[in-house]
Amino acid sequence: MKQLTVVAIAVLVATQANATEVYKNEKVTLDLNGRAYAGQFLGTKDNGTEKSEKYGSNNYIRIGAKGETVITGTQKAIGAYEAQFKSQSTETDVKESSSNITTRLAYGGIKDDTFGAITFGRQIGAVGTLAGWTDVALTDGYGNDGLGIKADQYGTYRAGEMLKYSGVFNNVQIDADYKFDSNGTDVNSSVTDASKSETTANIGAYGAAVSYNHPSGFSVGTGYNVAQRNKTAQNDAKLWIIGAKFDDKSWYAALNFDKGSDYFYTTGGSSIDTTGTEAALGYNFANGFGLMSTYNKMKQEVSGGSDVNAVDYYTLGAQYKFNKNLRVMAEYRINNKDTGVNASSTAAVGSANTYDYKNDMQLAVRYDF
C-alpha cells in the first residue's frame, strides 16, 4: 500500500510541477513522463471505391518511467518502461482489453559511462535509431511509413526479446542488436507447436548501425538488418539504410533511404523487395509557432509482377506551443498511393478492393508532462 501511495504522489508531482525527475540522490534517479493526446482524422469515409486511409478519432494516454542505480564507479543499472492506453468514443470501448493497452518499451540492463550500455527487453532496434530522424511528423499517425522500419517489423524498430548494445565515442554512436526468435509464443503459452506461426514480430533478427553526430547539428549514418526466416521456401529479409539530418533547434532537415530484399511475401509466395525514401523539413519560430513537411514513399518490387507505390504521400503541418507542455497541431496529407494496394504499407501487393485513396488531415491537441 505504501509503495502504491509513493507512486501516486510521484505521478501527481510530475504532472503538477511539469517535471520528469521525481526522485534523485547520490545513487538512484527516477524519471516519470507522459503524454495526453486527442486527435481527429478528417477525410473521405469508405464508400467502396474511394476512401481516406485515416479517418476518425485518435486518442491515447502514454505513461513512461526510467530509472538508474549506481552499481560502482561509472557503472549503473538501468531500466525503462512505457505503455500507451488507447481511448475510444465511448466508455464501453475502453474496458480493460489487451487491444487498448500497448507496451511500447520494457527493458533493463547495465550502462557504463565509458563503454556504453547493454540492455535486454522490448526496445528500439539499431536501424530504428536512424529511422527516427525522419519520423518527425507533427501529429500522431503520419510518418514512419516509407522505409518499412516499424514496430514489430523484423526487429527494426520497437521489438521484444532484443539484446542491444549502444555506445557513444566522441561524436560516433554505435548500435548493435540481436532479436531472439520467439517462435510465435512464449514459454507459458498453451499453444501447440503445430499452430505456431512465423510473423514479422517473432522472427529472429540482428542489426547494426553507426552514425557520426557533429556538434553543429549535422549527422550522417548507415545501418543493416537481417531477419532470419525459418521457412525453407522464403529467404531472409535484409534491409540497408543510409541517412543524414541537420538540427540547430530552429531548422530541421532529414533524409533517409533504404533497400529491402525479400522484405515481404505475397500469398502466392512471390517475394517483394522494397525501396524506401523518407524526408522531413521544418522550422521552429521563437514565438512557439512551428512548421513541418514530410515525404514518405515505398516502392514494392514484386518478383514476376508489376511494381507499385505502396506508400506515396506528403504532409504539411503546423503547430503552436503555448509552453513546453501544451501544443495544438494541424496536419494535411496529400496521398498519391497507387490504387489496388492494401491500406497497410506492410501488406502484400493486391487487394480485394480497388480504392482511390483520398487526402486526409488531422487536428490534435497534446499535453506532455
XYZ file of N, CA and C in Angstrom, residues 174-279:
318
model
N 27.484 3.944 -31.891
C 27.434 2.581 -32.421
C 26.302 1.832 -31.730
N 25.437 1.200 -32.526
C 24.346 0.381 -32.008
C 24.371 -0.988 -32.682
N 24.152 -2.031 -31.904
C 24.072 -3.391 -32.443
C 23.053 -4.168 -31.622
N 22.276 -5.036 -32.288
C 21.252 -5.785 -31.566
C 21.105 -7.192 -32.107
N 20.564 -8.042 -31.269
C 20.149 -9.387 -31.688
C 18.782 -9.658 -31.092
N 17.809 -9.940 -31.961
C 16.457 -10.251 -31.513
C 16.252 -11.754 -31.560
N 15.919 -12.360 -30.435
C 15.727 -13.794 -30.368
C 14.425 -14.207 -31.049
N 14.425 -15.391 -31.617
C 13.238 -15.959 -32.255
C 12.292 -16.444 -31.172
N 11.099 -15.820 -31.088
C 10.143 -16.213 -30.060
C 9.252 -17.366 -30.509
N 9.356 -17.771 -31.763
C 8.642 -18.944 -32.287
C 7.128 -18.831 -32.154
N 6.622 -17.608 -32.146
C 5.180 -17.413 -32.185
C 4.477 -17.502 -30.868
N 5.205 -17.733 -29.762
C 4.561 -17.863 -28.463
C 5.593 -17.663 -27.379
N 5.196 -17.781 -26.106
C 6.158 -17.722 -25.009
C 6.103 -19.024 -24.229
N 6.989 -19.156 -23.248
C 7.135 -20.443 -22.561
C 5.898 -20.826 -21.755
N 5.045 -19.864 -21.441
C 3.857 -20.155 -20.647
C 2.602 -20.354 -21.491
N 2.755 -20.320 -22.807
C 1.584 -20.422 -23.672
C 1.137 -21.873 -23.810
N -0.172 -22.049 -23.978
C -0.725 -23.385 -24.188
C -0.834 -23.729 -25.666
N -0.372 -22.803 -26.547
C -0.455 -23.040 -27.983
C 0.456 -24.193 -28.369
N -0.041 -25.104 -29.181
C 0.761 -26.252 -29.597
C 1.752 -25.852 -30.674
N 2.824 -26.647 -30.811
C 3.862 -26.335 -31.787
C 3.301 -26.254 -33.198
N 2.336 -27.087 -33.498
C 1.812 -27.136 -34.864
C 1.108 -25.845 -35.257
N 0.601 -25.106 -34.279
C -0.160 -23.909 -34.600
C 0.664 -22.621 -34.486
N 1.948 -22.739 -34.126
C 2.800 -21.554 -34.062
C 3.042 -21.024 -35.471
N 3.035 -19.712 -35.610
C 3.213 -19.124 -36.924
C 4.420 -18.205 -36.923
N 5.009 -18.040 -38.097
C 6.162 -17.162 -38.252
C 5.673 -15.807 -38.727
N 5.868 -14.787 -37.916
C 5.413 -13.445 -38.244
C 6.578 -12.472 -38.182
N 6.328 -11.259 -38.636
C 7.382 -10.242 -38.595
C 7.758 -9.889 -37.163
N 6.893 -10.197 -36.194
C 7.161 -9.850 -34.803
C 8.001 -10.890 -34.083
N 7.877 -12.178 -34.449
C 8.585 -13.195 -33.672
C 9.795 -13.805 -34.378
N 10.086 -13.408 -35.611
C 11.253 -13.921 -36.315
C 12.526 -13.380 -35.675
N 13.544 -14.217 -35.544
C 14.836 -13.785 -35.045
C 15.501 -12.826 -36.021
N 16.255 -11.865 -35.498
C 16.878 -10.866 -36.365
C 18.114 -10.290 -35.685
N 18.956 -9.662 -36.488
C 20.095 -8.933 -35.928
C 20.384 -7.724 -36.811
N 20.975 -6.700 -36.205
C 21.237 -5.472 -36.944
C 22.327 -4.651 -36.299
N 22.829 -3.683 -37.051
C 23.863 -2.776 -36.552
C 23.735 -1.446 -37.264
N 24.139 -0.371 -36.586
C 24.097 0.963 -37.174
C 25.215 1.797 -36.571
N 25.728 2.715 -37.373
C 26.745 3.646 -36.908
C 26.407 5.032 -37.431
N 26.590 6.038 -36.595
C 26.297 7.412 -37.008
C 27.361 8.363 -36.466
N 27.603 9.407 -37.224
C 28.515 10.471 -36.816
C 27.691 11.727 -36.566
N 27.812 12.285 -35.362
C 26.996 13.414 -34.956
C 27.901 14.603 -34.619
N 27.929 15.582 -35.512
C 28.792 16.748 -35.321
C 28.138 17.749 -34.373
N 28.920 18.423 -33.537
C 28.336 19.395 -32.598
C 27.529 20.501 -33.270
N 27.748 20.755 -34.544
C 26.991 21.793 -35.258
C 25.536 21.407 -35.481
N 25.197 20.120 -35.276
C 23.838 19.653 -35.503
C 23.691 18.747 -36.704
N 24.787 18.533 -37.447
C 24.749 17.665 -38.628
C 25.095 16.228 -38.238
N 24.326 15.277 -38.772
C 24.554 13.859 -38.505
C 24.435 13.068 -39.793
N 25.189 11.973 -39.885
C 25.096 11.052 -41.007
C 25.276 9.641 -40.467
N 24.544 8.673 -41.032
C 24.631 7.313 -40.508
C 24.184 6.274 -41.506
N 24.508 5.027 -41.185
C 24.104 3.897 -42.023
C 23.884 2.680 -41.135
N 23.061 1.736 -41.605
C 22.771 0.553 -40.819
C 22.324 -0.603 -41.688
N 22.337 -1.816 -41.094
C 21.984 -3.036 -41.818
C 21.241 -3.962 -40.873
N 20.184 -4.626 -41.382
C 19.367 -5.510 -40.557
C 19.016 -6.772 -41.333
N 19.044 -7.914 -40.659
C 18.699 -9.201 -41.280
C 17.703 -9.920 -40.388
N 16.568 -10.342 -40.960
C 15.585 -11.157 -40.260
C 15.725 -12.598 -40.734
N 15.904 -13.523 -39.800
C 16.242 -14.910 -40.122
C 14.998 -15.783 -40.215
N 14.446 -15.847 -41.415
C 13.270 -16.700 -41.628
C 13.658 -18.172 -41.528
N 12.741 -18.961 -40.946
C 12.973 -20.397 -40.810
C 12.310 -21.211 -41.911
N 11.331 -20.604 -42.586
C 10.646 -21.337 -43.655
C 11.587 -21.509 -44.832
N 11.745 -22.748 -45.290
C 12.740 -23.046 -46.332
C 12.414 -22.388 -47.667
N 11.146 -22.111 -47.912
C 10.759 -21.531 -49.205
C 10.967 -20.017 -49.244
N 11.349 -19.419 -48.123
C 11.475 -17.968 -48.066
C 12.872 -17.563 -47.606
N 13.450 -16.615 -48.326
C 14.772 -16.115 -47.973
C 14.698 -15.180 -46.777
N 15.842 -14.959 -46.142
C 15.910 -13.986 -45.060
C 15.573 -12.586 -45.591
N 14.941 -11.789 -44.736
C 14.621 -10.403 -45.099
C 15.802 -9.514 -44.707
N 16.343 -8.783 -45.669
C 17.510 -7.940 -45.421
C 17.182 -6.492 -45.762
N 17.758 -5.584 -44.987
C 17.492 -4.167 -45.204
C 18.748 -3.350 -44.910
N 19.045 -2.408 -45.797
C 20.167 -1.487 -45.635
C 19.627 -0.071 -45.679
N 20.101 0.792 -44.772
C 19.621 2.168 -44.685
C 20.790 3.137 -44.610
N 20.626 4.295 -45.196
C 21.589 5.384 -45.085
C 20.802 6.673 -44.908
N 21.305 7.579 -44.078
C 20.551 8.802 -43.821
C 21.424 9.936 -43.335
N 20.831 11.122 -43.291
C 21.503 12.326 -42.811
C 20.459 13.257 -42.227
N 20.891 14.088 -41.277
C 19.974 15.083 -40.714
C 20.753 16.317 -40.264
N 20.008 17.421 -40.131
C 20.559 18.661 -39.580
C 19.536 19.248 -38.627
N 19.987 19.586 -37.419
C 19.079 20.113 -36.404
C 19.815 21.166 -35.575
N 19.443 22.440 -35.740
C 20.034 23.504 -34.928
C 18.993 24.118 -33.995
N 17.950 23.376 -33.693
C 16.843 23.761 -32.818
C 15.853 24.707 -33.491
N 16.251 25.358 -34.567
C 15.314 26.161 -35.360
C 14.991 25.434 -36.655
N 15.990 25.240 -37.492
C 15.827 24.466 -38.721
C 15.989 22.984 -38.433
N 15.166 22.163 -39.111
C 15.308 20.708 -39.040
C 15.158 20.150 -40.446
N 16.124 19.332 -40.865
C 16.070 18.681 -42.173
C 16.637 17.274 -42.036
N 16.003 16.306 -42.661
C 16.468 14.920 -42.582
C 16.071 14.161 -43.840
N 16.891 13.186 -44.191
C 16.641 12.342 -45.357
C 17.124 10.936 -45.062
N 16.255 9.933 -45.299
C 16.611 8.520 -45.158
C 16.260 7.766 -46.434
N 17.120 6.824 -46.796
C 16.891 5.971 -47.967
C 17.260 4.550 -47.584
N 16.425 3.577 -47.993
C 16.784 2.190 -47.704
C 16.359 1.256 -48.829
N 16.956 0.070 -48.816
C 16.643 -1.012 -49.756
C 16.385 -2.278 -48.954
N 15.226 -2.895 -49.230
C 14.874 -4.140 -48.568
C 14.819 -5.289 -49.557
N 15.444 -6.402 -49.205
C 15.468 -7.590 -50.062
C 14.621 -8.693 -49.438
N 13.654 -9.247 -50.215
C 12.736 -10.274 -49.720
C 12.031 -9.804 -48.449
N 11.629 -8.539 -48.452
C 11.089 -7.940 -47.245
C 9.664 -8.388 -46.954
N 8.871 -8.629 -47.993
C 7.516 -9.148 -47.841
C 7.332 -10.325 -48.790
N 6.247 -11.076 -48.585
C 5.856 -12.160 -49.489
C 4.366 -12.072 -49.757
N 3.966 -12.323 -51.004
C 2.547 -12.363 -51.337
C 1.973 -13.699 -50.904
N 0.652 -13.789 -50.919
C 0.007 -15.048 -50.546
C 0.379 -16.166 -51.512
N 0.767 -15.818 -52.724
C 1.185 -16.817 -53.696
C 2.637 -17.228 -53.573
N 3.379 -16.586 -52.666
C 4.770 -16.974 -52.443
C 5.785 -16.119 -53.159
N 5.350 -15.145 -53.962
C 6.298 -14.273 -54.651
C 6.929 -13.308 -53.653
N 8.248 -13.127 -53.766
C 8.936 -12.229 -52.847
C 8.777 -10.781 -53.305
N 8.847 -9.868 -52.329
C 8.701 -8.446 -52.607
C 9.912 -7.708 -52.050
N 10.653 -7.050 -52.918
C 11.727 -6.159 -52.499
C 11.163 -4.748 -52.370
N 11.828 -3.919 -51.580
C 11.332 -2.569 -51.347
C 12.440 -1.532 -51.518
N 12.027 -0.359 -51.948
C 12.893 0.816 -51.954
C 12.147 1.923 -51.225
N 12.726 2.427 -50.134
C 12.028 3.396 -49.307
C 12.756 4.720 -49.217
N 11.975 5.791 -49.186
C 12.516 7.140 -49.027
C 11.646 7.912 -48.056
N 12.288 8.565 -47.089
C 11.591 9.466 -46.178
C 12.393 10.751 -46.043
N 11.710 11.874 -45.982
C 12.368 13.171 -45.840
C 11.527 14.070 -44.951
